[in-house]
Short mmCIF file of N, CA and C in Angstrom, two decimals:
data_model
loop_
_atom_site.label_atom_id
_atom_site.label_comp_id
_atom_site.label_asym_id
_atom_site.label_seq_id
_atom_site.Cartn_x
_atom_site.Cartn_y
_atom_site.Cartn_z
N MET A 1 -4.46 4.42 -15.93
CA MET A 1 -3.59 4.31 -14.78
C MET A 1 -3.89 2.99 -14.06
N ASN A 2 -2.82 2.36 -13.59
CA ASN A 2 -2.94 1.11 -12.85
C ASN A 2 -2.40 1.30 -11.44
N ILE A 3 -3.21 0.90 -10.47
CA ILE A 3 -2.77 0.95 -9.08
C ILE A 3 -2.88 -0.45 -8.52
N LYS A 4 -1.79 -0.87 -7.91
CA LYS A 4 -1.72 -2.23 -7.37
C LYS A 4 -1.26 -2.15 -5.92
N LEU A 5 -1.93 -2.93 -5.08
CA LEU A 5 -1.48 -3.12 -3.69
C LEU A 5 -0.92 -4.52 -3.60
N ILE A 6 0.29 -4.63 -3.13
CA ILE A 6 0.87 -5.94 -2.85
C ILE A 6 0.92 -6.05 -1.34
N VAL A 7 0.27 -7.07 -0.83
CA VAL A 7 0.13 -7.21 0.62
C VAL A 7 0.51 -8.62 1.05
N VAL A 8 1.00 -8.72 2.27
CA VAL A 8 1.38 -10.03 2.82
C VAL A 8 0.21 -10.56 3.64
N GLY A 9 -0.22 -11.77 3.33
CA GLY A 9 -1.28 -12.43 4.08
C GLY A 9 -2.64 -12.25 3.47
N LYS A 10 -3.56 -13.06 3.94
CA LYS A 10 -4.95 -13.04 3.48
C LYS A 10 -5.79 -12.14 4.37
N LEU A 11 -6.76 -11.49 3.76
CA LEU A 11 -7.69 -10.66 4.52
C LEU A 11 -8.89 -11.52 4.91
N LYS A 12 -9.14 -11.63 6.20
CA LYS A 12 -10.21 -12.50 6.68
C LYS A 12 -11.45 -11.73 7.13
N GLU A 13 -11.28 -10.53 7.63
CA GLU A 13 -12.39 -9.77 8.21
C GLU A 13 -13.33 -9.25 7.13
N LYS A 14 -14.60 -9.67 7.24
CA LYS A 14 -15.60 -9.32 6.24
C LYS A 14 -15.80 -7.80 6.14
N TYR A 15 -15.84 -7.11 7.30
CA TYR A 15 -16.09 -5.68 7.29
C TYR A 15 -14.97 -4.91 6.58
N LEU A 16 -13.72 -5.39 6.70
CA LEU A 16 -12.62 -4.73 6.00
C LEU A 16 -12.72 -5.00 4.50
N LYS A 17 -13.05 -6.23 4.14
CA LYS A 17 -13.23 -6.57 2.72
C LYS A 17 -14.31 -5.69 2.09
N GLN A 18 -15.40 -5.47 2.83
CA GLN A 18 -16.50 -4.66 2.31
C GLN A 18 -16.07 -3.20 2.10
N GLY A 19 -15.33 -2.66 3.06
CA GLY A 19 -14.85 -1.28 2.93
C GLY A 19 -13.90 -1.13 1.75
N ILE A 20 -12.96 -2.05 1.62
CA ILE A 20 -12.00 -2.00 0.52
C ILE A 20 -12.73 -2.14 -0.81
N SER A 21 -13.69 -3.04 -0.85
CA SER A 21 -14.47 -3.25 -2.07
C SER A 21 -15.22 -1.98 -2.48
N GLU A 22 -15.76 -1.27 -1.50
CA GLU A 22 -16.49 -0.03 -1.78
C GLU A 22 -15.56 1.03 -2.38
N TYR A 23 -14.39 1.22 -1.78
CA TYR A 23 -13.46 2.21 -2.33
C TYR A 23 -12.90 1.77 -3.68
N ALA A 24 -12.67 0.49 -3.86
CA ALA A 24 -12.19 -0.02 -5.15
C ALA A 24 -13.22 0.27 -6.24
N LYS A 25 -14.49 0.08 -5.91
CA LYS A 25 -15.58 0.35 -6.87
C LYS A 25 -15.59 1.84 -7.22
N ARG A 26 -15.47 2.68 -6.21
CA ARG A 26 -15.47 4.13 -6.44
C ARG A 26 -14.28 4.56 -7.30
N MET A 27 -13.15 3.89 -7.12
CA MET A 27 -11.94 4.26 -7.87
C MET A 27 -11.97 3.82 -9.31
N SER A 28 -12.90 2.93 -9.66
CA SER A 28 -12.89 2.34 -11.00
C SER A 28 -13.01 3.38 -12.11
N LYS A 29 -13.57 4.56 -11.80
CA LYS A 29 -13.65 5.59 -12.84
C LYS A 29 -12.31 6.32 -13.04
N PHE A 30 -11.37 6.12 -12.11
CA PHE A 30 -10.08 6.79 -12.18
C PHE A 30 -8.93 5.87 -12.60
N CYS A 31 -9.03 4.59 -12.24
CA CYS A 31 -7.89 3.70 -12.46
C CYS A 31 -8.33 2.24 -12.45
N LYS A 32 -7.41 1.39 -12.86
CA LYS A 32 -7.57 -0.04 -12.64
C LYS A 32 -6.89 -0.33 -11.31
N PHE A 33 -7.64 -0.92 -10.39
CA PHE A 33 -7.14 -1.15 -9.04
C PHE A 33 -7.18 -2.63 -8.74
N LYS A 34 -6.07 -3.15 -8.23
CA LYS A 34 -6.10 -4.55 -7.83
C LYS A 34 -5.21 -4.78 -6.62
N ILE A 35 -5.56 -5.82 -5.89
CA ILE A 35 -4.79 -6.21 -4.71
C ILE A 35 -4.22 -7.60 -4.96
N ILE A 36 -2.93 -7.72 -4.72
CA ILE A 36 -2.26 -9.02 -4.84
C ILE A 36 -1.81 -9.43 -3.45
N GLU A 37 -2.28 -10.58 -3.01
CA GLU A 37 -1.87 -11.11 -1.71
C GLU A 37 -0.77 -12.14 -1.92
N VAL A 38 0.32 -12.00 -1.17
CA VAL A 38 1.36 -13.02 -1.17
C VAL A 38 1.32 -13.71 0.20
N ALA A 39 1.73 -14.96 0.23
CA ALA A 39 1.65 -15.74 1.46
C ALA A 39 2.55 -15.15 2.54
N ASP A 40 2.02 -15.17 3.76
CA ASP A 40 2.88 -14.78 4.88
C ASP A 40 3.64 -16.02 5.33
N GLU A 41 4.81 -15.79 5.86
CA GLU A 41 5.68 -16.88 6.30
C GLU A 41 5.26 -17.28 7.71
N LYS A 42 4.97 -18.54 7.87
CA LYS A 42 4.59 -19.03 9.20
C LYS A 42 5.82 -18.97 10.10
N ALA A 43 5.62 -18.46 11.30
CA ALA A 43 6.76 -18.32 12.23
C ALA A 43 6.24 -18.44 13.66
N PRO A 44 7.06 -18.98 14.54
CA PRO A 44 6.65 -19.06 15.95
C PRO A 44 6.57 -17.66 16.58
N GLU A 45 5.90 -17.56 17.71
CA GLU A 45 5.72 -16.29 18.42
C GLU A 45 7.05 -15.63 18.74
N LYS A 46 7.96 -16.38 19.33
CA LYS A 46 9.26 -15.83 19.75
C LYS A 46 10.30 -16.17 18.70
N LEU A 47 10.86 -15.14 18.08
CA LEU A 47 11.86 -15.33 17.03
C LEU A 47 13.15 -14.62 17.41
N SER A 48 14.26 -15.20 17.02
CA SER A 48 15.54 -14.49 17.16
C SER A 48 15.60 -13.43 16.07
N SER A 49 16.52 -12.49 16.17
CA SER A 49 16.63 -11.48 15.11
C SER A 49 16.98 -12.11 13.77
N ALA A 50 17.80 -13.14 13.79
CA ALA A 50 18.15 -13.81 12.53
C ALA A 50 16.91 -14.47 11.91
N GLN A 51 16.08 -15.07 12.75
CA GLN A 51 14.86 -15.69 12.23
C GLN A 51 13.90 -14.62 11.69
N MET A 52 13.82 -13.48 12.37
CA MET A 52 12.97 -12.38 11.90
C MET A 52 13.42 -11.91 10.52
N GLU A 53 14.72 -11.73 10.36
CA GLU A 53 15.25 -11.29 9.07
C GLU A 53 14.95 -12.32 7.98
N GLN A 54 15.05 -13.59 8.32
CA GLN A 54 14.77 -14.65 7.34
C GLN A 54 13.30 -14.62 6.91
N VAL A 55 12.40 -14.43 7.87
CA VAL A 55 10.97 -14.33 7.54
C VAL A 55 10.74 -13.14 6.61
N LYS A 56 11.32 -11.98 6.95
CA LYS A 56 11.15 -10.78 6.12
C LYS A 56 11.72 -10.99 4.72
N GLU A 57 12.88 -11.65 4.62
CA GLU A 57 13.48 -11.91 3.31
C GLU A 57 12.63 -12.85 2.46
N THR A 58 12.08 -13.90 3.11
CA THR A 58 11.23 -14.84 2.37
C THR A 58 9.99 -14.12 1.84
N GLU A 59 9.34 -13.34 2.71
CA GLU A 59 8.17 -12.56 2.27
C GLU A 59 8.59 -11.53 1.22
N GLY A 60 9.76 -10.94 1.41
CA GLY A 60 10.28 -9.94 0.47
C GLY A 60 10.48 -10.51 -0.92
N THR A 61 10.98 -11.73 -1.01
CA THR A 61 11.17 -12.38 -2.30
C THR A 61 9.82 -12.55 -3.00
N ARG A 62 8.82 -12.94 -2.23
CA ARG A 62 7.46 -13.10 -2.80
C ARG A 62 6.93 -11.77 -3.30
N ILE A 63 7.15 -10.71 -2.53
CA ILE A 63 6.69 -9.37 -2.92
C ILE A 63 7.40 -8.93 -4.21
N LEU A 64 8.71 -9.03 -4.21
CA LEU A 64 9.49 -8.56 -5.36
C LEU A 64 9.13 -9.28 -6.65
N SER A 65 8.69 -10.54 -6.54
CA SER A 65 8.31 -11.30 -7.74
C SER A 65 7.05 -10.74 -8.39
N LYS A 66 6.32 -9.90 -7.67
CA LYS A 66 5.07 -9.31 -8.19
C LYS A 66 5.25 -7.88 -8.71
N ILE A 67 6.47 -7.36 -8.62
CA ILE A 67 6.74 -5.97 -9.04
C ILE A 67 7.47 -5.98 -10.38
N LYS A 68 6.92 -5.22 -11.33
CA LYS A 68 7.57 -5.08 -12.64
C LYS A 68 8.53 -3.89 -12.60
N GLU A 69 9.47 -3.91 -13.51
CA GLU A 69 10.52 -2.89 -13.52
C GLU A 69 9.98 -1.47 -13.66
N LYS A 70 8.94 -1.28 -14.48
CA LYS A 70 8.45 0.07 -14.78
C LYS A 70 7.56 0.67 -13.67
N GLU A 71 7.19 -0.14 -12.68
CA GLU A 71 6.28 0.34 -11.65
C GLU A 71 6.96 1.29 -10.66
N PHE A 72 6.25 2.33 -10.29
CA PHE A 72 6.72 3.23 -9.24
C PHE A 72 6.20 2.66 -7.93
N VAL A 73 7.12 2.39 -7.00
CA VAL A 73 6.76 1.64 -5.79
C VAL A 73 6.80 2.51 -4.54
N PHE A 74 5.67 2.49 -3.81
CA PHE A 74 5.55 3.10 -2.49
C PHE A 74 5.62 1.96 -1.48
N ALA A 75 6.58 1.99 -0.58
CA ALA A 75 6.63 1.01 0.50
C ALA A 75 6.06 1.66 1.75
N LEU A 76 5.09 1.00 2.37
CA LEU A 76 4.57 1.52 3.63
C LEU A 76 5.53 1.10 4.73
N ALA A 77 6.08 2.09 5.41
CA ALA A 77 7.08 1.83 6.44
C ALA A 77 6.93 2.86 7.54
N ILE A 78 7.00 2.42 8.77
CA ILE A 78 6.78 3.33 9.91
C ILE A 78 7.77 4.50 9.90
N LEU A 79 8.96 4.27 9.35
CA LEU A 79 9.97 5.34 9.27
C LEU A 79 9.94 6.08 7.94
N GLY A 80 8.94 5.79 7.11
CA GLY A 80 8.80 6.49 5.84
C GLY A 80 8.37 7.93 6.06
N GLN A 81 8.23 8.65 4.96
CA GLN A 81 7.86 10.06 5.03
C GLN A 81 6.35 10.19 5.20
N GLU A 82 5.95 10.98 6.19
CA GLU A 82 4.53 11.26 6.37
C GLU A 82 4.12 12.34 5.36
N ARG A 83 2.90 12.23 4.88
CA ARG A 83 2.36 13.20 3.93
C ARG A 83 0.95 13.56 4.38
N THR A 84 0.52 14.76 4.02
CA THR A 84 -0.89 15.09 4.20
C THR A 84 -1.64 14.47 3.01
N SER A 85 -2.94 14.42 3.10
CA SER A 85 -3.74 13.90 1.98
C SER A 85 -3.50 14.73 0.73
N GLU A 86 -3.39 16.06 0.91
CA GLU A 86 -3.16 16.94 -0.25
C GLU A 86 -1.78 16.69 -0.87
N GLU A 87 -0.76 16.50 -0.03
CA GLU A 87 0.58 16.21 -0.56
C GLU A 87 0.60 14.87 -1.31
N PHE A 88 -0.09 13.89 -0.77
CA PHE A 88 -0.17 12.58 -1.39
C PHE A 88 -0.88 12.69 -2.75
N ALA A 89 -1.98 13.44 -2.79
CA ALA A 89 -2.71 13.65 -4.05
C ALA A 89 -1.82 14.33 -5.08
N SER A 90 -1.10 15.35 -4.65
CA SER A 90 -0.20 16.07 -5.55
C SER A 90 0.90 15.16 -6.08
N GLU A 91 1.43 14.31 -5.22
CA GLU A 91 2.48 13.38 -5.63
C GLU A 91 1.96 12.42 -6.69
N ILE A 92 0.77 11.89 -6.48
CA ILE A 92 0.18 10.97 -7.47
C ILE A 92 -0.05 11.69 -8.79
N GLU A 93 -0.56 12.91 -8.72
CA GLU A 93 -0.81 13.69 -9.93
C GLU A 93 0.49 13.95 -10.69
N LYS A 94 1.56 14.34 -9.99
CA LYS A 94 2.85 14.59 -10.64
C LYS A 94 3.41 13.31 -11.26
N LEU A 95 3.32 12.20 -10.54
CA LEU A 95 3.83 10.94 -11.08
C LEU A 95 3.13 10.58 -12.39
N THR A 96 1.81 10.71 -12.40
CA THR A 96 1.08 10.34 -13.62
C THR A 96 1.35 11.34 -14.74
N THR A 97 1.52 12.61 -14.40
CA THR A 97 1.82 13.62 -15.40
C THR A 97 3.16 13.33 -16.07
N TYR A 98 4.11 12.83 -15.29
CA TYR A 98 5.44 12.58 -15.82
C TYR A 98 5.69 11.12 -16.19
N GLY A 99 4.61 10.43 -16.56
CA GLY A 99 4.76 9.14 -17.21
C GLY A 99 4.74 7.90 -16.33
N HIS A 100 4.42 8.03 -15.07
CA HIS A 100 4.32 6.85 -14.20
C HIS A 100 2.84 6.45 -14.11
N SER A 101 2.44 5.53 -14.99
CA SER A 101 1.03 5.14 -14.98
C SER A 101 0.80 3.85 -14.19
N ASP A 102 1.87 3.25 -13.69
CA ASP A 102 1.76 2.04 -12.89
C ASP A 102 2.31 2.32 -11.49
N LEU A 103 1.40 2.49 -10.52
CA LEU A 103 1.81 2.77 -9.14
C LEU A 103 1.53 1.53 -8.30
N THR A 104 2.51 1.14 -7.51
CA THR A 104 2.39 -0.04 -6.66
C THR A 104 2.66 0.34 -5.22
N PHE A 105 1.81 -0.13 -4.34
CA PHE A 105 1.94 0.11 -2.91
C PHE A 105 2.18 -1.23 -2.23
N VAL A 106 3.14 -1.28 -1.32
CA VAL A 106 3.49 -2.54 -0.66
C VAL A 106 3.27 -2.42 0.85
N ILE A 107 2.49 -3.36 1.37
CA ILE A 107 2.29 -3.47 2.82
C ILE A 107 2.88 -4.80 3.24
N GLY A 108 3.85 -4.75 4.13
CA GLY A 108 4.54 -5.96 4.57
C GLY A 108 3.73 -6.75 5.57
N GLY A 109 4.35 -7.80 6.07
CA GLY A 109 3.73 -8.64 7.09
C GLY A 109 3.92 -8.05 8.47
N SER A 110 3.66 -8.85 9.48
CA SER A 110 3.69 -8.36 10.86
C SER A 110 5.08 -7.91 11.30
N LEU A 111 6.13 -8.39 10.63
CA LEU A 111 7.49 -7.99 11.00
C LEU A 111 8.01 -6.81 10.16
N GLY A 112 7.21 -6.39 9.19
CA GLY A 112 7.63 -5.29 8.33
C GLY A 112 8.17 -5.78 7.01
N LEU A 113 8.88 -4.89 6.31
CA LEU A 113 9.40 -5.19 4.98
C LEU A 113 10.90 -5.50 5.03
N SER A 114 11.33 -6.33 4.13
CA SER A 114 12.74 -6.69 4.05
C SER A 114 13.55 -5.52 3.49
N PRO A 115 14.85 -5.49 3.79
CA PRO A 115 15.71 -4.46 3.21
C PRO A 115 15.66 -4.46 1.68
N SER A 116 15.52 -5.63 1.06
CA SER A 116 15.50 -5.69 -0.41
C SER A 116 14.24 -5.01 -0.98
N VAL A 117 13.11 -5.13 -0.29
CA VAL A 117 11.89 -4.46 -0.75
C VAL A 117 12.02 -2.95 -0.54
N LEU A 118 12.54 -2.56 0.62
CA LEU A 118 12.72 -1.13 0.89
C LEU A 118 13.69 -0.51 -0.12
N GLN A 119 14.69 -1.27 -0.53
CA GLN A 119 15.66 -0.77 -1.52
C GLN A 119 15.01 -0.63 -2.89
N ARG A 120 14.11 -1.55 -3.25
CA ARG A 120 13.43 -1.48 -4.55
C ARG A 120 12.43 -0.33 -4.60
N ALA A 121 11.88 0.04 -3.46
CA ALA A 121 10.86 1.09 -3.42
C ALA A 121 11.43 2.41 -3.91
N ASP A 122 10.61 3.15 -4.62
CA ASP A 122 11.00 4.48 -5.07
C ASP A 122 10.83 5.50 -3.95
N THR A 123 9.92 5.21 -3.04
CA THR A 123 9.69 6.08 -1.89
C THR A 123 9.07 5.25 -0.76
N GLN A 124 9.26 5.73 0.45
CA GLN A 124 8.64 5.10 1.61
C GLN A 124 7.62 6.08 2.18
N ILE A 125 6.47 5.55 2.51
CA ILE A 125 5.38 6.38 3.00
C ILE A 125 4.94 5.87 4.37
N SER A 126 4.65 6.79 5.26
CA SER A 126 4.21 6.42 6.60
C SER A 126 2.88 7.09 6.90
N PHE A 127 2.03 6.38 7.60
CA PHE A 127 0.76 6.93 8.06
C PHE A 127 0.86 7.29 9.53
N GLY A 128 2.07 7.55 9.98
CA GLY A 128 2.29 7.92 11.37
C GLY A 128 3.01 6.82 12.12
N ARG A 129 3.28 7.08 13.37
CA ARG A 129 4.08 6.13 14.14
C ARG A 129 3.24 5.14 14.92
N PHE A 130 1.91 5.23 14.75
CA PHE A 130 1.05 4.21 15.36
C PHE A 130 1.31 2.87 14.71
N THR A 131 1.16 1.81 15.47
CA THR A 131 1.17 0.48 14.89
C THR A 131 -0.28 0.12 14.60
N LEU A 132 -0.57 -0.19 13.35
CA LEU A 132 -1.92 -0.56 12.95
C LEU A 132 -1.91 -1.99 12.42
N PRO A 133 -3.00 -2.72 12.58
CA PRO A 133 -3.06 -4.05 11.98
C PRO A 133 -2.90 -3.93 10.46
N HIS A 134 -2.14 -4.84 9.87
CA HIS A 134 -1.88 -4.76 8.44
C HIS A 134 -3.16 -4.86 7.62
N GLN A 135 -4.14 -5.61 8.13
CA GLN A 135 -5.40 -5.73 7.42
C GLN A 135 -6.14 -4.39 7.41
N LEU A 136 -6.13 -3.69 8.53
CA LEU A 136 -6.77 -2.38 8.61
C LEU A 136 -6.04 -1.38 7.71
N MET A 137 -4.73 -1.50 7.64
CA MET A 137 -3.94 -0.58 6.81
C MET A 137 -4.35 -0.67 5.35
N ARG A 138 -4.76 -1.84 4.91
CA ARG A 138 -5.24 -1.98 3.51
C ARG A 138 -6.42 -1.06 3.27
N LEU A 139 -7.35 -1.04 4.23
CA LEU A 139 -8.54 -0.19 4.09
C LEU A 139 -8.14 1.28 4.14
N VAL A 140 -7.31 1.66 5.10
CA VAL A 140 -6.88 3.06 5.23
C VAL A 140 -6.17 3.52 3.96
N LEU A 141 -5.27 2.71 3.45
CA LEU A 141 -4.53 3.08 2.23
C LEU A 141 -5.47 3.20 1.03
N THR A 142 -6.39 2.25 0.89
CA THR A 142 -7.32 2.28 -0.23
C THR A 142 -8.16 3.55 -0.18
N GLU A 143 -8.62 3.92 1.03
CA GLU A 143 -9.40 5.15 1.16
C GLU A 143 -8.56 6.37 0.81
N GLN A 144 -7.29 6.39 1.22
CA GLN A 144 -6.44 7.55 0.94
C GLN A 144 -6.13 7.68 -0.56
N ILE A 145 -5.99 6.57 -1.24
CA ILE A 145 -5.79 6.61 -2.70
C ILE A 145 -7.05 7.19 -3.36
N TYR A 146 -8.21 6.70 -2.93
CA TYR A 146 -9.47 7.25 -3.45
C TYR A 146 -9.57 8.74 -3.14
N ARG A 147 -9.24 9.12 -1.92
CA ARG A 147 -9.27 10.53 -1.51
C ARG A 147 -8.36 11.37 -2.41
N ALA A 148 -7.18 10.84 -2.75
CA ALA A 148 -6.25 11.56 -3.63
C ALA A 148 -6.89 11.83 -4.99
N PHE A 149 -7.59 10.84 -5.54
CA PHE A 149 -8.28 11.05 -6.82
C PHE A 149 -9.36 12.11 -6.68
N MET A 150 -10.07 12.09 -5.56
CA MET A 150 -11.13 13.07 -5.35
C MET A 150 -10.56 14.48 -5.19
N ILE A 151 -9.46 14.61 -4.48
CA ILE A 151 -8.79 15.91 -4.34
C ILE A 151 -8.37 16.41 -5.72
N ASN A 152 -7.73 15.53 -6.49
CA ASN A 152 -7.23 15.92 -7.80
C ASN A 152 -8.35 16.25 -8.78
N SER A 153 -9.54 15.73 -8.54
CA SER A 153 -10.66 16.03 -9.44
C SER A 153 -11.46 17.26 -8.96
N GLY A 154 -11.04 17.84 -7.84
CA GLY A 154 -11.71 19.03 -7.32
C GLY A 154 -12.99 18.72 -6.57
N SER A 155 -13.20 17.49 -6.19
CA SER A 155 -14.42 17.09 -5.49
C SER A 155 -14.40 17.58 -4.04
N PRO A 156 -15.57 17.89 -3.50
CA PRO A 156 -15.64 18.29 -2.09
C PRO A 156 -15.56 17.09 -1.12
N TYR A 157 -15.45 15.87 -1.64
CA TYR A 157 -15.43 14.65 -0.81
C TYR A 157 -14.52 14.81 0.40
N HIS A 158 -13.36 15.37 0.17
CA HIS A 158 -12.32 15.27 1.16
C HIS A 158 -12.39 16.31 2.29
N LYS A 159 -13.31 17.20 2.20
CA LYS A 159 -13.42 18.25 3.24
C LYS A 159 -14.02 17.70 4.51
#
């Protein structure tokens, strides 16, 4: 199984890198895990809606260039469907059972994801209506993917 995170921007915080690295190491017995960073579009603080859409589209084009046709894509979106850890684990298990061995998760930039990326996604997932830093979301998502593997393997980790 291959799991890929496509994220906008570079991760600078050492403590987040360390946490992600730890979960990636733990996941290595379950899957091949990798993170692909695409450049974020430089933009001034105050943007018009047209400029915001242009930034999202530019970042969206970069994201879409990293997605292969056969990949099952989860887009992280505030309006996506919330799941419990158990529901998420079950979804991953069903996908792999029915032939989806390439799962891709997309975390957009500070303005969110473009309509074209949301359209390409097979599903949208939300971790609630809180606004979280995109860098922190990488760690939270990586931990939840690891947790899903632990739930599916019957481990007590997740209790």
